Short mmCIF file of C-alpha atoms in Angstrom, two decimals:
data_model
loop_
_atom_site.label_atom_id
_atom_site.label_comp_id
_atom_site.label_asym_id
_atom_site.label_seq_id
_atom_site.Cartn_x
_atom_site.Cartn_y
_atom_site.Cartn_z
CA MET A 11 5.34 1.08 -23.30
CA SER A 12 1.77 0.28 -21.72
CA ALA A 13 0.19 -2.94 -20.16
CA SER A 14 -3.29 -4.12 -19.99
CA PRO A 15 -4.48 -4.91 -16.40
CA ALA A 16 -4.29 -8.78 -16.98
CA THR A 17 -0.75 -8.89 -18.14
CA ARG A 18 2.27 -10.19 -16.20
CA THR A 19 5.76 -8.41 -16.68
CA THR A 20 8.99 -9.79 -15.59
CA ALA A 21 10.09 -7.15 -13.09
CA ARG A 22 13.37 -8.47 -11.23
CA PRO A 23 16.64 -7.97 -12.71
CA ALA A 24 18.46 -11.05 -13.35
CA ALA A 25 20.59 -10.53 -10.45
CA ALA A 26 17.51 -11.27 -8.00
CA VAL A 27 15.98 -14.42 -10.25
CA ARG A 28 15.48 -17.23 -7.97
CA THR A 29 14.92 -20.70 -8.31
CA GLY A 30 13.76 -23.67 -6.51
CA GLU A 31 10.89 -21.62 -4.56
CA PRO A 32 8.01 -23.42 -5.32
CA THR A 33 5.40 -20.43 -4.50
CA GLY A 34 6.97 -17.42 -4.77
CA THR A 35 7.10 -15.13 -8.22
CA ASP A 36 9.72 -13.40 -10.17
CA ALA A 37 7.38 -11.16 -11.79
CA ALA A 38 5.66 -7.99 -10.81
CA TYR A 39 1.51 -8.51 -11.30
CA ALA A 40 -1.04 -6.00 -12.47
CA VAL A 41 -3.81 -5.83 -10.11
CA GLN A 42 -7.23 -4.51 -11.39
CA PHE A 43 -10.49 -2.75 -9.36
CA SER A 44 -13.71 -3.15 -10.87
CA GLY A 45 -16.81 -1.33 -9.03
CA LEU A 46 -15.33 -2.27 -6.03
CA GLY A 47 -17.77 -1.76 -2.58
CA ARG A 48 -17.75 -3.23 1.22
CA THR A 49 -20.23 -2.92 3.10
CA PHE A 50 -20.07 -3.45 7.28
CA ALA A 51 -22.86 -5.49 8.21
CA PRO A 52 -24.83 -4.27 11.29
CA SER A 53 -23.48 -4.51 14.53
CA PRO A 54 -24.84 -4.58 18.10
CA GLY A 55 -24.10 -1.24 18.65
CA SER A 56 -24.73 0.45 15.63
CA ARG A 57 -28.48 1.29 15.97
CA ARG A 58 -30.38 3.92 15.00
CA ARG A 59 -33.67 5.93 16.64
CA THR A 60 -36.52 6.01 14.44
CA ARG A 61 -39.94 8.03 14.58
CA ALA A 62 -42.34 4.75 14.11
CA ALA A 63 -44.27 4.39 17.60
CA THR A 64 -43.90 0.69 17.21
CA THR A 65 -40.18 0.43 16.58
CA THR A 66 -37.30 2.19 18.88
CA SER A 67 -34.54 1.33 16.99
CA VAL A 68 -32.72 -0.29 13.86
CA GLU A 69 -29.81 -2.07 13.15
CA VAL A 70 -27.64 0.02 10.37
CA ALA A 71 -25.57 -1.54 7.92
CA ARG A 72 -22.22 1.30 7.43
CA PRO A 73 -21.21 1.25 3.60
CA VAL A 74 -17.64 2.05 4.05
CA LEU A 75 -16.50 1.68 -0.25
CA ARG A 76 -18.41 2.46 -3.54
CA ASP A 77 -17.76 2.01 -7.17
CA VAL A 78 -13.61 2.32 -6.88
CA SER A 79 -12.64 1.10 -10.42
CA ILE A 80 -8.89 1.49 -10.81
CA SER A 81 -6.21 -0.35 -13.40
CA VAL A 82 -2.70 -0.35 -11.82
CA GLN A 83 0.05 -1.51 -13.82
CA PRO A 84 3.05 -4.12 -13.08
CA GLY A 85 5.76 -2.22 -11.41
CA GLU A 86 3.72 0.76 -10.74
CA VAL A 87 3.97 2.23 -7.06
CA LEU A 88 0.42 3.27 -6.21
CA ALA A 89 -0.18 5.25 -3.00
CA ILE A 90 -4.04 5.21 -1.47
CA LEU A 91 -4.13 8.79 0.36
CA GLY A 92 -7.67 9.58 2.45
CA THR A 93 -8.73 10.56 5.54
CA SER A 94 -9.16 8.28 9.04
CA GLY A 95 -12.28 5.49 8.00
CA CYS A 96 -12.34 5.81 4.38
CA GLY A 97 -11.84 2.64 3.94
CA LYS A 98 -7.72 2.68 2.66
CA SER A 99 -7.12 -0.12 4.94
CA THR A 100 -9.87 -1.99 3.81
CA LEU A 101 -9.42 -1.85 -0.03
CA LEU A 102 -5.91 -2.87 1.04
CA ARG A 103 -7.42 -5.87 3.20
CA ILE A 104 -9.29 -6.98 -0.11
CA ALA A 105 -6.91 -6.56 -2.52
CA GLY A 106 -4.72 -9.48 -0.77
CA GLY A 107 -8.09 -11.83 0.39
CA LEU A 108 -7.97 -10.57 3.91
CA ASP A 109 -11.81 -9.59 3.24
CA SER A 110 -13.94 -9.75 0.64
CA PRO A 111 -15.72 -7.47 -1.55
CA SER A 112 -19.44 -6.17 -0.60
CA ALA A 113 -19.99 -5.71 -4.35
CA GLY A 114 -17.16 -5.66 -7.54
CA SER A 115 -14.27 -7.65 -8.18
CA VAL A 116 -10.60 -7.17 -7.47
CA ARG A 117 -7.90 -9.34 -10.17
CA ILE A 118 -4.59 -9.55 -9.77
CA ASP A 119 -2.29 -10.52 -12.88
CA GLY A 120 -6.46 -11.27 -14.46
CA SER A 121 -7.44 -13.72 -11.95
CA PRO A 122 -10.10 -13.33 -9.31
CA VAL A 123 -8.39 -12.62 -5.77
CA THR A 124 -8.27 -15.75 -3.54
CA ASP A 125 -8.62 -16.48 0.29
CA PHE A 126 -5.08 -15.14 1.87
CA ASP A 127 -4.14 -14.44 -1.99
CA THR A 128 0.30 -15.88 -2.00
CA ARG A 129 0.28 -13.43 -4.66
CA CYS A 130 0.63 -10.90 -2.17
CA ALA A 131 2.58 -9.70 0.68
CA VAL A 132 2.10 -7.21 3.25
CA GLY A 133 3.80 -5.08 5.26
CA PHE A 134 2.12 -3.77 8.68
CA GLN A 135 2.27 -0.22 10.46
CA GLU A 136 3.43 -2.55 13.17
CA PRO A 137 6.82 -4.18 12.72
CA ARG A 138 5.14 -7.50 14.75
CA LEU A 139 8.15 -9.52 14.93
CA LEU A 140 8.25 -12.25 17.59
CA PRO A 141 10.45 -10.94 20.37
CA TRP A 142 12.15 -15.12 20.98
CA ARG A 143 13.35 -14.96 17.18
CA THR A 144 16.36 -13.18 15.78
CA VAL A 145 16.18 -11.06 13.41
CA ALA A 146 17.35 -13.49 11.03
CA ASP A 147 14.51 -16.13 11.82
CA ASN A 148 11.99 -13.19 11.61
CA VAL A 149 12.63 -12.64 7.81
CA ALA A 150 12.25 -16.22 7.54
CA LEU A 151 8.84 -16.57 8.39
CA GLY A 152 7.81 -14.66 5.13
CA LEU A 153 9.12 -17.68 2.58
CA PRO A 154 7.18 -19.48 1.09
CA ARG A 155 6.16 -22.97 2.22
CA GLY A 156 8.52 -25.91 0.93
CA THR A 157 11.19 -23.33 0.58
CA ALA A 158 14.47 -25.51 0.88
CA ARG A 159 16.78 -24.88 3.70
CA GLU A 160 20.21 -23.77 1.78
CA ALA A 161 17.82 -21.67 -0.88
CA GLY A 162 16.21 -20.25 2.81
CA ARG A 163 19.23 -19.12 4.30
CA ALA A 164 20.61 -17.51 0.92
CA ARG A 165 17.56 -15.68 0.45
CA VAL A 166 17.38 -14.41 4.16
CA ALA A 167 20.88 -12.81 3.85
CA GLU A 168 20.09 -11.73 0.44
CA LEU A 169 17.17 -9.74 1.85
CA LEU A 170 18.78 -8.46 5.19
CA GLU A 171 21.73 -7.09 3.45
CA LEU A 172 19.62 -5.15 0.81
CA VAL A 173 17.53 -3.58 3.80
CA GLY A 174 21.16 -2.81 5.83
CA LEU A 175 20.97 -5.58 8.45
CA SER A 176 23.50 -8.31 7.86
CA ALA A 177 25.36 -6.90 10.99
CA PHE A 178 21.96 -7.64 13.26
CA ALA A 179 21.08 -11.22 11.82
CA ASP A 180 21.40 -12.53 15.33
CA HIS A 181 19.91 -10.01 17.35
CA ARG A 182 16.84 -10.19 19.04
CA PRO A 183 13.86 -7.31 17.99
CA ALA A 184 14.73 -5.97 21.51
CA SER A 185 17.81 -5.10 20.66
CA ILE A 186 17.34 -3.08 17.81
CA SER A 187 15.63 0.25 16.94
CA GLY A 188 12.01 0.92 15.63
CA GLY A 189 13.87 1.83 12.58
CA MET A 190 15.95 -1.43 12.23
CA ALA A 191 12.35 -2.83 13.01
CA GLN A 192 11.10 -1.63 10.40
CA ARG A 193 13.28 -2.85 7.77
CA ALA A 194 13.50 -6.24 9.42
CA SER A 195 9.20 -6.09 8.54
CA LEU A 196 9.79 -4.80 4.91
CA ALA A 197 12.59 -8.00 4.24
CA ARG A 198 10.08 -10.11 5.73
CA ALA A 199 7.34 -9.10 3.41
CA LEU A 200 9.39 -9.35 0.27
CA ALA A 201 10.94 -12.60 1.60
CA ARG A 202 7.81 -13.92 -0.32
CA ASN A 203 8.57 -12.59 -3.57
CA PRO A 204 5.68 -10.63 -3.87
CA GLY A 205 4.36 -9.92 -7.29
CA VAL A 206 2.22 -7.43 -5.39
CA LEU A 207 3.51 -5.48 -2.24
CA LEU A 208 0.58 -3.70 0.43
CA LEU A 209 2.52 -1.58 2.53
CA ASP A 210 -0.57 -0.38 5.14
CA GLU A 211 1.27 3.20 6.61
CA PRO A 212 4.49 1.09 7.16
CA PHE A 213 6.43 4.00 8.21
CA GLY A 214 3.64 5.85 10.09
CA ALA A 215 4.95 5.25 13.69
CA LEU A 216 8.80 6.09 13.24
CA ASP A 217 9.97 9.62 13.89
CA ALA A 218 10.45 11.86 10.95
CA LEU A 219 14.13 11.74 10.22
CA THR A 220 13.76 7.45 10.34
CA ARG A 221 10.65 8.08 8.57
CA LEU A 222 12.88 9.64 5.77
CA LYS A 223 15.21 6.92 5.63
CA MET A 224 12.78 4.72 5.70
CA GLN A 225 11.13 6.08 2.05
CA ASP A 226 14.67 5.76 0.38
CA LEU A 227 15.33 2.58 1.69
CA LEU A 228 11.71 1.46 0.24
CA LEU A 229 12.84 2.93 -3.22
CA ASP A 230 16.56 1.35 -3.02
CA VAL A 231 14.51 -2.22 -2.83
CA HIS A 232 11.93 -1.25 -5.51
CA ALA A 233 14.58 -0.87 -7.64
CA ALA A 234 16.09 -3.62 -7.06
CA ALA A 235 13.15 -5.77 -7.24
CA PRO A 236 10.38 -3.68 -8.87
CA THR A 237 7.22 -4.97 -8.04
CA THR A 238 3.58 -3.88 -7.79
CA VAL A 239 3.28 -1.61 -4.74
CA LEU A 240 0.12 -0.59 -3.03
CA LEU A 241 0.79 1.84 -0.43
CA VAL A 242 -1.60 3.08 2.26
CA THR A 243 -0.68 6.41 3.58
CA HIS A 244 -1.74 9.98 5.61
CA ASP A 245 1.48 11.79 4.52
CA VAL A 246 0.75 13.71 1.19
CA ASP A 247 4.97 14.29 0.85
CA GLU A 248 5.39 10.27 1.49
CA ALA A 249 3.34 9.69 -1.01
CA LEU A 250 4.33 12.54 -3.83
CA GLN A 251 8.10 10.92 -3.16
CA LEU A 252 7.10 7.45 -3.56
CA ALA A 253 4.32 7.06 -6.05
CA ASP A 254 4.05 6.86 -9.38
CA ARG A 255 0.43 7.61 -8.79
CA ILE A 256 -1.67 8.91 -6.37
CA ILE A 257 -5.87 8.27 -5.68
CA LEU A 258 -7.64 10.37 -3.01
CA LEU A 259 -10.60 8.22 -0.94
CA GLY A 260 -13.47 10.29 -0.26
CA GLN A 261 -17.17 11.34 -0.05
CA GLU A 262 -18.10 12.78 -3.64
CA ALA A 263 -20.07 16.07 -3.44
CA ALA A 264 -23.81 15.72 -3.32
CA PRO A 265 -25.59 17.00 -6.74
CA SER A 266 -27.64 20.09 -6.72
CA GLY A 267 -30.98 19.39 -4.65
CA GLY A 268 -29.81 15.50 -4.25
CA SER A 269 -28.25 13.30 -1.30
CA ARG A 270 -24.80 12.28 -1.72
CA PRO A 271 -23.96 8.37 -2.10
CA PRO A 272 -22.51 6.66 0.89
CA GLY A 273 -19.25 5.39 0.99
CA ALA A 274 -15.96 6.54 0.00
CA THR A 275 -14.55 6.37 -4.17
CA ILE A 276 -11.86 7.77 -5.93
CA VAL A 277 -12.52 11.73 -6.10
CA GLN A 278 -9.19 12.42 -6.91
CA GLU A 279 -6.05 10.72 -9.29
CA ILE A 280 -2.90 12.59 -9.88
CA THR A 281 0.22 11.25 -11.57
CA VAL A 282 3.44 12.41 -10.15
CA PRO A 283 5.80 13.56 -12.93
CA GLY A 284 9.74 13.02 -12.94
CA THR A 285 11.21 10.01 -11.82
CA ARG A 286 12.27 8.60 -8.26
CA PRO A 287 14.02 9.70 -6.32
CA ARG A 288 12.43 13.07 -6.61
CA ASP A 289 13.51 16.41 -5.34
CA ARG A 290 11.56 16.70 -2.20
CA GLY A 291 11.76 20.90 -2.70
CA SER A 292 10.80 20.54 -6.41
CA ALA A 293 8.15 23.39 -7.01
CA GLU A 294 5.76 20.97 -9.02
CA LEU A 295 5.50 18.81 -6.01
CA ALA A 296 4.57 22.08 -4.13
CA GLU A 297 1.76 22.54 -6.39
CA LEU A 298 0.70 18.96 -6.14
CA ARG A 299 1.15 18.71 -2.81
CA GLY A 300 -1.31 21.87 -2.61
CA ARG A 301 -4.15 20.13 -4.34
CA LEU A 302 -3.71 16.80 -2.62
CA LEU A 303 -4.39 18.71 0.71
CA ALA A 304 -7.35 20.46 -0.44
CA GLY A 305 -8.73 17.67 -0.73
CA LEU A 306 -8.42 16.49 2.15
CA GLY A 307 -9.76 19.16 3.68
CA ILE A 308 -6.73 21.52 4.48
CA ASP A 309 -6.66 24.89 3.88
CA ARG A 310 -3.33 26.17 1.46
CA HIS A 311 -2.74 28.87 3.01
CA GLY A 312 -1.71 31.14 0.58
CA ASP A 313 -1.62 31.84 -3.48
CA PRO A 314 -1.20 28.64 -5.70
CA ARG A 315 2.40 28.41 -7.25
CA GLY A 316 4.04 26.40 -9.41
CA VAL A 317 2.34 23.95 -11.81
CA ALA A 318 -1.15 25.23 -13.11
CA THR A 319 -4.31 23.08 -12.12
CA GLY A 320 -4.36 22.29 -15.86
CA THR A 321 -1.18 20.99 -16.57
CA SER A 322 -1.10 18.11 -18.67
CA ILE A 323 1.23 15.66 -16.94
CA PRO A 324 2.18 12.01 -18.30
CA HIS A 325 0.74 8.48 -17.24
CA PHE A 326 2.61 5.96 -15.96
CA PRO A 327 4.58 4.13 -17.39
CA TYR A 328 6.21 7.08 -18.78
#
């Protein structure tokens, strides 16, 4: 089954569909990036010396992204990989209406993204919980404006159960672990019932074991409420475990005798085979890992084994 970028697909199981919410959605939305670019204006500190006798310095604009074009299907999990500073978080912010592109466009469900687009919810690397509020009250901050009190309490209780925090509803953030705080942050993002969930390194600050558990939790959450997910991560293994597709942002190689265009674009796109949860020890995933690490400039340190580079891999949805 395939869907066009402008198609909305119902993605919540019947038990999760709610009524009486003034702004949330019960659908996963398609996201379309078309020729998107972002250049940051010069700042007082971004000066470059010139050789002109009459000029000592000029302010320099900084191209970060250029010509990013990709369609994300409703309910798909897309991981965005790349080295630090390549524009991963900028792309995510533009998708959520928190920043504006300098060129091109982004559309959700076929219509342009608006400022602070309410069809999206964002999960950050830090939980960013309010210390004076309980876990339940922090989650309630994500509810759509105008949600009725009883409906809101029921939704918060549902989400706390989903992320395994029902017993800690009345705790303050200082009395729970970092992993629990991140679970609360994820529940708060889901409280908006978003058509698109934007996750910016959501598990980056956690220890390795807690991070693996949070990845499994995200899979469970997505199975229960399969919204469209855009996930920024530095972790290749995390991307392979969670995503349907992975894009690698970076600088394209300069043509022979030419100069390389400034700004990062999509230099590699991989469709991850199999259904989730995947075997973390799979030889097939190990070969894809090698390809992605090579794209990030990391040597493989060994002969490639497993899936040949030319292997045909099916595209999402399967």
